[in-house]
Amino acid sequence: MRFSECGSAGRSEAGAAALRGPLRPWTPSQRRPRRRRARGRIDGGDAIDAQCRCLEAIVAQAFQTSLDQLRSDSRGGAHIAFARQVAMYVAHVWFALSLTEVGRRFDRDRTTVAHACRVVEDRRDDPRVDRVVAAIETAADLGQRLARGLGTDA
């Protein structure tokens, strides 16, 4: 029999039978469980979660936007997207969180966080952007010190 005479269904069935025996119907129990991502961003009770929530509030205030817009699943306008990028950048740089951890806390992928850090670093060449980011970093530092016990450096 030539290749052109075989139907695609016959080839896949024959290949499957050769690999693992007769074809069996698929059942839902065979499906690998998917990890569900919680919406609503950061939840949990540890100090880093509290600091990230505080940081989101600081960034929302600095960029004159709402927390709902900052936490939105959609990108939003460029202004909102940049505000979110600044929040992720400060969480990564100032709180020394890994890209994966920042992504988990902001419900974004680690590659999105890496992109955000690159964008903010590039835009810090503009003195206005640098002043805003520096003010947010100062406020985040104050919040971090308060969370650790009113000004103690650990």
Coordinates of C-alpha atoms in Angstrom, one line a residue:
M1 CA 0.0 0.0 0.0
R2 CA 1.3 3.4 -0.9
F3 CA 1.3 6.4 1.5
S4 CA -1.2 8.3 -0.6
E5 CA -3.7 5.5 -0.3
C6 CA -3.9 5.6 3.5
G7 CA -6.4 7.8 5.1
S8 CA -5.3 10.1 7.9
A9 CA -7.7 8.5 10.4
G10 CA -6.4 5.0 9.6
R11 CA -2.8 6.1 10.1
S12 CA -3.5 7.8 13.5
E13 CA -5.5 4.8 14.7
A14 CA -2.8 2.3 13.5
G15 CA -0.1 4.4 15.1
A16 CA -1.9 4.7 18.4
A17 CA -2.6 1.0 18.5
A18 CA 1.0 0.2 17.8
L19 CA 2.1 2.6 20.6
R20 CA -0.3 1.7 23.4
G21 CA -2.8 -0.9 22.2
P22 CA -6.4 -0.2 21.2
L23 CA -7.8 3.3 21.3
R24 CA -9.9 3.9 24.4
P25 CA -12.3 6.8 24.9
W26 CA -11.0 9.8 26.8
T27 CA -12.5 10.4 30.3
P28 CA -12.5 13.6 32.3
S29 CA -10.6 11.8 35.1
Q30 CA -7.6 11.4 32.8
R31 CA -7.3 15.2 32.4
R32 CA -4.4 16.7 34.3
P33 CA -5.7 19.1 36.9
R34 CA -5.0 22.7 36.0
R35 CA -3.9 25.1 38.7
R36 CA -6.4 27.9 38.8
R37 CA -5.1 31.4 39.2
A38 CA -7.0 33.5 41.8
R39 CA -8.3 36.8 40.5
G40 CA -8.3 39.7 42.7
R41 CA -4.5 39.9 42.9
I42 CA -2.6 39.7 46.1
D43 CA -4.2 37.7 48.9
G44 CA -2.6 36.3 51.9
G45 CA -1.5 37.5 55.3
D46 CA 2.3 37.8 55.2
A47 CA 4.3 41.0 55.4
I48 CA 5.3 41.0 51.7
D49 CA 1.6 40.8 50.7
A50 CA 0.8 43.8 52.9
Q51 CA 3.8 45.7 51.5
C52 CA 2.7 44.9 47.9
R53 CA -0.9 46.0 48.7
C54 CA 0.5 49.2 50.2
L55 CA 2.7 49.7 47.2
E56 CA -0.3 49.3 44.9
A57 CA -2.1 52.0 46.8
I58 CA 0.9 54.3 46.7
V59 CA 1.3 53.8 42.9
A60 CA -2.4 54.3 42.3
Q61 CA -2.3 57.6 44.2
A62 CA 0.9 58.8 42.4
F63 CA -0.6 58.1 39.0
Q64 CA -4.1 59.3 39.9
T65 CA -5.8 56.1 39.1
S66 CA -7.9 53.6 41.0
L67 CA -6.8 50.3 42.5
D68 CA -9.4 48.6 40.4
Q69 CA -7.8 49.9 37.2
L70 CA -4.3 49.0 38.5
R71 CA -5.4 45.5 39.3
S72 CA -7.5 45.0 36.2
D73 CA -6.9 41.9 34.0
S74 CA -6.9 44.0 30.9
R75 CA -3.9 46.2 30.0
G76 CA -5.9 49.4 30.2
G77 CA -4.5 52.6 28.6
A78 CA -0.8 53.4 28.4
H79 CA -1.0 55.4 31.6
I80 CA -2.5 52.5 33.6
A81 CA -0.1 50.0 32.1
F82 CA 2.9 52.2 33.0
A83 CA 1.6 52.6 36.6
R84 CA 1.3 48.8 36.9
Q85 CA 4.8 48.4 35.5
V86 CA 6.2 50.8 38.1
A87 CA 4.5 48.9 40.8
M88 CA 6.0 45.6 39.6
Y89 CA 9.4 47.3 39.2
V90 CA 9.5 48.6 42.7
A91 CA 8.3 45.3 44.1
H92 CA 11.1 43.6 42.3
V93 CA 13.9 46.1 43.0
W94 CA 12.9 47.5 46.4
F95 CA 11.4 44.4 48.1
A96 CA 14.0 42.1 46.4
L97 CA 11.4 39.7 45.1
S98 CA 12.1 37.4 42.2
L99 CA 10.3 38.0 38.9
T100 CA 8.2 34.9 39.5
E101 CA 7.2 36.1 43.0
V102 CA 6.3 39.6 41.7
G103 CA 4.3 38.0 38.9
R104 CA 2.4 35.8 41.3
R105 CA 1.6 38.7 43.6
F106 CA 0.4 40.9 40.7
D107 CA -1.2 38.1 38.8
R108 CA 1.1 38.4 35.8
D109 CA 3.7 36.2 34.1
R110 CA 7.3 36.6 35.1
T111 CA 8.2 37.6 31.6
T112 CA 5.7 40.5 31.9
V113 CA 7.4 41.5 35.1
A114 CA 10.8 41.4 33.3
H115 CA 9.4 43.6 30.5
A116 CA 8.0 46.0 33.1
C117 CA 11.4 46.3 34.8
R118 CA 13.1 47.0 31.4
V119 CA 10.5 49.7 30.5
V120 CA 10.8 51.5 33.8
E121 CA 14.6 51.4 33.8
D122 CA 14.6 52.9 30.3
R123 CA 12.1 55.6 31.1
R124 CA 14.0 56.6 34.3
D125 CA 16.3 58.5 32.0
D126 CA 13.5 61.1 31.9
P127 CA 13.9 63.3 35.1
R128 CA 10.2 63.6 35.6
V129 CA 9.7 59.8 35.5
D130 CA 12.7 59.3 37.7
R131 CA 11.3 61.7 40.3
V132 CA 8.0 59.9 40.4
V133 CA 9.6 56.5 40.7
A134 CA 12.1 57.8 43.4
A135 CA 9.1 59.2 45.4
I136 CA 7.3 55.8 45.2
E137 CA 10.5 54.0 46.3
T138 CA 10.8 56.4 49.2
A139 CA 7.2 55.8 50.2
A140 CA 7.7 52.0 49.8
D141 CA 10.8 52.2 52.0
L142 CA 8.9 54.0 54.7
G143 CA 6.1 51.4 54.5
Q144 CA 8.7 48.6 54.7
R145 CA 10.3 50.2 57.8
L146 CA 6.9 50.6 59.4
A147 CA 6.0 47.0 58.7
R148 CA 9.3 45.9 60.3
G149 CA 8.9 47.9 63.4
L150 CA 9.1 51.6 63.0
G151 CA 12.4 52.3 61.5
T152 CA 14.5 49.3 62.4
D153 CA 16.9 48.2 59.7
A154 CA 17.2 44.5 59.5

